[in-house]
Amino acid sequence: MGGEGGRNDDFTLTNLSRADNGADGITGEGGAAGAAGSSGLEGDDGQRGIAIYNEGTVKTGGGNDTIDALEGGFGGGGKYFLGWGRDTVKGFGDGYFDGGWGRDKLVLPGQEEDYDITWGRRKDIFEQDGMTLTAKSFETVEFLG
């Protein structure tokens, strides 16, 4: 899989710079995968147990996109912009997530009381164990606990 995603691509995060319009999916499971900057992948970044490691920017474009890091979570503090559509982000970890336009859902492991949550008008902040997930433009937050 190269750097550009096309319509309705699914990515197991092994090489991604930008996905385009369509129902894109990014899935990470345990292990170590990393996207440095907004293009390319560095491969094994040495981050143990992190499913999706991103220090840059991931833009999925329009469509019903899913970014799934339930098994291992997010690392690197990167930014994720999901564009228009019914998008879903699954998992917790350091990062900034903008659901964009549409009915978007954030799915977090555990229960609501497991997090220190700041609900805001423009963004919501979820903190746990020294990690911070900032979410903007998500209409639904679901806890799997």
Coordinates of N, CA and C in Angstrom, one line a residue, residues 35-38 52-60 74-83 93-99 133-136:
A35 N 3.6 6.8 12.1 CA 3.6 7.7 11.0 C 4.3 8.9 11.4
A36 N 5.4 9.3 10.8 CA 6.2 10.4 11.2 C 5.9 11.6 10.2
G37 N 5.7 12.7 10.8 CA 5.3 13.8 9.9 C 3.9 13.5 9.3
S38 N 3.6 14.0 8.1 CA 2.3 13.7 7.5 C 2.5 12.8 6.3
I52 N -1.4 2.6 17.1 CA -1.2 3.7 16.1 C -0.4 4.8 16.7
Y53 N 0.9 5.0 16.1 CA 1.8 6.0 16.6 C 1.9 7.0 15.5
N54 N 1.6 8.3 15.9 CA 1.6 9.4 14.9 C 2.1 10.6 15.5
E55 N 3.1 11.2 15.0 CA 3.7 12.5 15.5 C 3.3 13.6 14.5
G56 N 2.6 13.3 13.5 CA 2.2 14.3 12.5 C 0.7 14.5 12.3
T57 N 0.3 14.5 11.1 CA -1.1 14.7 10.8 C -1.7 13.6 9.8
V58 N -2.8 13.1 10.2 CA -3.5 12.1 9.3 C -4.8 12.8 8.9
K59 N -5.1 12.8 7.6 CA -6.4 13.4 7.1 C -7.0 12.3 6.3
T60 N -8.2 11.9 6.7 CA -8.9 10.9 6.0 C -9.8 11.4 4.8
F74 N -3.5 5.0 21.0 CA -2.8 6.0 20.2 C -1.6 6.5 20.9
G75 N -0.5 6.8 20.2 CA 0.7 7.4 20.8 C 1.2 8.5 19.8
G76 N 2.1 9.3 20.3 CA 2.8 10.3 19.5 C 2.2 11.7 19.5
G77 N 1.0 11.8 20.0 CA 0.4 13.1 20.1 C 0.0 13.8 18.8
G78 N -0.1 13.0 17.8 CA -0.5 13.5 16.5 C -1.9 14.0 16.3
K79 N -2.2 14.6 15.1 CA -3.5 15.1 14.8 C -4.2 14.2 13.8
Y80 N -5.5 14.1 14.0 CA -6.3 13.3 13.1 C -7.5 14.2 12.7
F81 N -7.7 14.4 11.4 CA -8.8 15.1 10.8 C -9.6 14.2 9.9
L82 N -10.9 14.0 10.3 CA -11.7 13.0 9.6 C -12.6 13.5 8.6
G83 N -12.8 14.8 8.4 CA -13.6 15.3 7.3 C -15.1 15.0 7.5
G93 N -5.6 7.5 23.8 CA -4.2 7.8 23.9 C -3.9 9.2 23.5
D94 N -2.7 9.6 23.5 CA -2.3 11.0 23.2 C -2.6 11.3 21.7
G95 N -3.4 12.4 21.6 CA -3.7 12.9 20.2 C -4.8 13.9 20.2
Y96 N -4.9 14.6 19.1 CA -6.0 15.5 18.8 C -6.8 14.9 17.7
F97 N -8.1 14.8 17.9 CA -9.0 14.2 16.9 C -10.2 15.2 16.6
D98 N -10.3 15.5 15.3 CA -11.4 16.3 14.8 C -12.3 15.5 13.9
G99 N -13.5 15.3 14.4 CA -14.5 14.5 13.6 C -15.0 15.1 12.4
L133 N -6.3 12.8 25.4 CA -7.0 12.8 24.1 C -7.9 14.0 24.0
T134 N -7.7 14.8 23.0 CA -8.6 16.0 22.8 C -9.5 15.7 21.6
A135 N -10.8 15.8 21.8 CA -11.8 15.5 20.8 C -12.6 16.7 20.4
K136 N -12.8 17.0 19.1 CA -13.6 18.1 18.6 C -14.6 17.5 17.6

